[in-house]
């Protein structure tokens, strides 16, 4: 087993387990808080690393990935979790596609999938071996965090990854992807199945390396109607959850809780409830009390302040955050934004947000 060297040994004892307790539905002293993209361009210390190193070089160099993962923890002691620095697009790279990060533009695939026949060119075999650098970064970071907070691992979900692979980058309309859904549903399912297999093994490798919770980003769910979400997203999200659970138990590893975050998936919360995830992430369009009614009492909710609200004054942020936390309540709740923090966010906004969560209840 090539992964054996990454099976965690002698990690420092976890001192703050609020996040894991909340994910598992146990009582917490305070509502746990972390922020999607908490390691990122709003931090001057991150910019400094990025000035010297290309984005994917940071992802591929465990020392650098570990350093930027730890940066937000140093600045914001109220954070209750860290998320390993990487990107969802490392999977298409491991399948043999070229992905570049163009400053001010975002990810660019010089040769996106142009035709379903190209699915056969993807290199599924050995894909997870080509992602072992993520595992190394996770193991190093688990040691360096010193048990302060848990470390979250993550992946993109199959539909979201497929969208980037077809569009060749971010897309406002996803028109090419939608054309594939209409014209080539069989090939689409073949590609989504391939991605699902790789994702399951990739997440298992992350757990063997030390990840303590896993989040699956279905960031492009906002493009899907209910029928499409039910056919092209939900079954694969469900297979990922059950696949990870089964492989963890086959390998006699400790189970880890999992979070699904389907951006724009608010109208399909009823579907998401049946996918087997301990935590469901919400964007800011979803009302906390409505969401709770739909998902019931056996699922943890995560979210959902609009990242744009972090451009308000610290006083306003504090007030809005306290109101949000009070609406969700202390039971089965993890505070976060409703999507990633944006690059121009003032540093004091994160302070106001993270502190307000802990003060709220
Ligand atoms: O702190 C963390 O949350 C961990 C790091 C993280 C990054 N990307 C770093 C990053 C995580 C969890 C991601 C996930 C990711 N990547 C998603 C899912 C989450 C979401 O936002 O919906 C998606 C869709 C991607 C793909 C991606 N990567 C895009 C669309 C972009 C460009 C947009 C942007 O913010 O610039 C990236 C680049 C990226 N990923 C940056 C960071 C810090 C900025 C690039 C840079 O430093 O130059």
Short mmCIF file of C-alpha atoms in Angstrom, two decimals, residues 229 234 238 260 265 268-280 291-299 301:
data_model
loop_
_atom_site.label_atom_id
_atom_site.label_comp_id
_atom_site.label_asym_id
_atom_site.label_seq_id
_atom_site.Cartn_x
_atom_site.Cartn_y
_atom_site.Cartn_z
CA UNK A 229 -29.49 18.20 -9.42
CA UNK A 234 -27.06 14.06 -5.76
CA UNK A 238 -24.31 10.10 -2.00
CA UNK A 260 -21.61 18.74 1.68
CA UNK A 265 -28.54 24.04 -3.47
CA UNK A 268 -32.92 21.04 -2.89
CA UNK A 269 -32.24 20.79 0.84
CA UNK A 270 -34.77 17.97 1.03
CA UNK A 271 -32.65 16.00 -1.45
CA UNK A 272 -29.42 16.88 0.38
CA UNK A 273 -30.84 15.60 3.65
CA UNK A 274 -30.84 12.06 2.29
CA UNK A 275 -27.21 11.98 1.12
CA UNK A 276 -25.68 10.70 4.37
CA UNK A 277 -23.59 13.74 5.28
CA UNK A 278 -23.38 14.85 8.92
CA UNK A 279 -23.27 18.52 7.90
CA UNK A 280 -24.99 20.46 5.12
CA UNK A 291 -33.49 25.13 6.57
CA UNK A 292 -33.80 23.54 10.00
CA UNK A 293 -37.45 22.68 9.32
CA UNK A 294 -36.46 20.87 6.13
CA UNK A 295 -33.37 18.96 7.29
CA UNK A 296 -34.72 17.99 10.72
CA UNK A 297 -32.73 17.55 13.94
CA UNK A 298 -30.19 14.94 12.83
CA UNK A 299 -28.10 17.11 10.52
CA UNK A 301 -26.06 23.13 9.39
#
